[in-house]
Amino acid sequence: MAGENEIEGRNRNGEQMHYSSTNLSSDWPFNGSNDLTNTSPTIWDHNPTNSQHLGAFCDVNLQNNATTSSSALGFRKGNHIAPSSWSPPNSAVKRGGVFLPPPPAATSTMLPHTLSQFPADSGFIERAARLSSFSAGNFEDMMNPFGNVPESSLSPYSNRPVQGQPQDGFVNVIKSTSGEGSKDTPPPVDYETNDGSQPKHDARQGGSGFSGNNLPGEAEYSEGGQDETSNEGFGSKKRRRSDQDTDYNQVKRSSQTPNEATRNNSEIQQKGDKNPNSIANKSSGKHGKQVSQSSDGQKEEYIHVRARRGQATNSHSLAERVRREKISERMKFLQELVPGCSKVTGKAVMLDEIINYVQSLQRQVEFLSMKLATVNPRMDFNIEGLIAKDMLESRVGPSGTLGFGADMAMAYAHNPSQMASIMQGGLSGLGSSSDAVRRTINSHLLAVGGVYKDPSSQLHDIVQMGLNPSGTPINTQNLGSTPPSHLKAEPQKTF
Amino acid sequence: MSASQQLTPTNPNSALKIRLAYRFLLTLNTLNAKKPPNFDHTQIHRRSHRVKIAAYASMASVVGPKRAWSRAILWKIRNRGMLARNKKRIHRISTPIRLHRHHARRRRNPNRVVHVDPFVNSGLEVKLRKLVPGAETIDPCGLLDETADYIKYLATQVEVMRNLVDLYSTI
C-alpha cells in the first residue's frame, strides 16, 4: 500500500520537476503526505550545474534524511519555522499557499518547501523505514560543504534556539544540523542504545540522540497540519515532550534501518544518484519519462546498464545489452513508420519488411519521376489542388493506393477527361477543403504576399530568403483569387 | 535534439509536405525552363532521370545537412559527374568496412560459434546499408535512425509526387 502511494507521489513530483522555485512553493502544500518519501529522488535528478544547485543539494539532503534518519526531522522542523519569520512573505507561508521565495539565496528558496511539505503526515516514518536506500551518511557528507560549523552549534539544542528565535533564520539551522550530521554518523551505535524513555537525555548527549528529540516534534506537526507557522515553534516544544514516549519507538526503528543499510556506502553522491534510479526502475517506464530531461540521460543509462538477476555483469555483455536495447528501440520506431510491420515479430523479418518498403518507395519515386517527365509539359504552381488533395487523402485514408493503381493504367494517357472521370470522387470535395486551407494559411502569410508578383524571376530570391512552407500557400491564394492564366503563361514562354 | 524526438511519427505532416512540394516544384520548374520536353524515348528517359534527381535533391535539401542520408544524397548529386566517370573507385571506397571485418573473422575461425544477434549477421543489414544513402559506415543504431528518417521523408516525397502526377494528369 505504501509502495503504491510512493509511486503515485513520484508521479506527481515528476510532473512538477521543472518547476522554478515559485512553483515548488505553491505545489508542495497540496501534495499529499505521500510526497515525503518521494521528492528526494526527483530532486536528485536536478542538474547540479544549475545556479540553484546549492538549493537542490540542501533539499535533497534534507529529504533524504527526513525519510530515513530521524535526525533530519529536527532539522526540518527548525527550518519550517525559519522561513516564516525570516523571509518577507510570511503570510503566504502561513496560509500554506503561495510562497514567494526571496531571490538572493537559492538555498533559502528551496528549503522552506521541503519543510512545508513534510509535516503533513506522521505515518511517513514507516514508509521511510521501508525506503532503506537513503542514508544518514548521505546527509552528513552532503551537508559538510555547507557547514563550516563551530562545535558549539553542534549541540542538539541548537535547534531549539532557532525555534524560539526564528529571526536567526534557517542558516543557523543548516549549520547546526550539518554539524550534527557529521557528528552523528561516527557512532552509529547510539541509535540502538537509545531508550524510548529517555529521548531528551540522548539528545543532549550527542548528535546521535537528537533524532529522538526531534521526531516526536515531527509527529506533532502532523497533527497540527499545515497551518502551523512560526508560532508553532513554541507550542510544539511542549507538545513534543508529551508525545515523545509514544512516537519515539517508531522513530527509532526508522532511523536504525537506513543507517545500517547505508553505513558502508563510500560514494555517497553516486549512491544518491543510483537510488532514485532503482526506484524509477520499479515504477514503470512512463514515470521515468516524466522526470526532467537533464536527468533522463543519466537515468536511462542506469536503467540500461543495470544487470537483472541472472544476467551477466561483465562490461562486454553489459555493453552488448545496451546496444541491443538501443537497436530494439529504433526498431520500434521503424515499426510504426513502416505500414504492415506492426504485426511482425522478430528482428530479421522486420528488417526484411523495412528493406522491402524502402525499395518500394524508391521504385515509386523512380516511376513517378518517369511519369512526371512524360505527363506534363506545363508546370504551373497550382499547389492549392495539391494541398487540397492531400487533405482529402488524409481524410479518406488509404485511397492513395487505389488512385495509384488507376494512375498506372493511365500512365501515358494524356486525355484529361478520362482522368477527370477517375478522379471525380476525389475532386468532389475539393472546393470546400481548399477554401479551408486557404483561410488557415493566409492568415499568417499575408505579410509575405507582396513577394509573389512574378514567381519565375523571384523564386530564387525567395528560396534564399529561407522561405519555408509559408511561401507556397501565397501562390495558392493568388491562384484562388485570379485564375491561373498568368502563371500558366510563364512556362509557355519556354516553348 | 535527440533522435527519438525527431523520429516521433507525426500523422500526415502537412508542413513537411508543403516544403517538399515547394522545393520539388522549384527544381521541376527550372528543369522545364532549361529543356522543353519533346517526346522522344531517350529524351524521356533522360528527363525522368533528371526528375528523379530533382526529387531526391528536394528531399535532401529540405532536411539539410543534419542527417547522414541527406548529406550523402547531396554529395552524390553534386558530384554525380565525377561519380559517373570513375564509378569503380568510388564503389571500392564505399564498400562497408563492417563487411570486411566479418569475413575476416569467419575465415580465421570458421568453427567458432559467434553469438551475435541476427541483426548483424544476416545479410539484411548490408542490404539496408546499400539502400539507405550514406549509411555504409555508420553503426547499426545510427543505421536504424537514418533509415527511419529516410523512410519518413521518402514516403512524404512519394506522396507529393503522386499528388503532382494526379494533378497534372487532371489538368
XYZ file of C-alpha atoms in Angstrom, chain A residues 77 142 266:
3
model
C 11.309 21.419 11.981
C 26.434 16.407 1.598
C 31.593 5.272 0.435
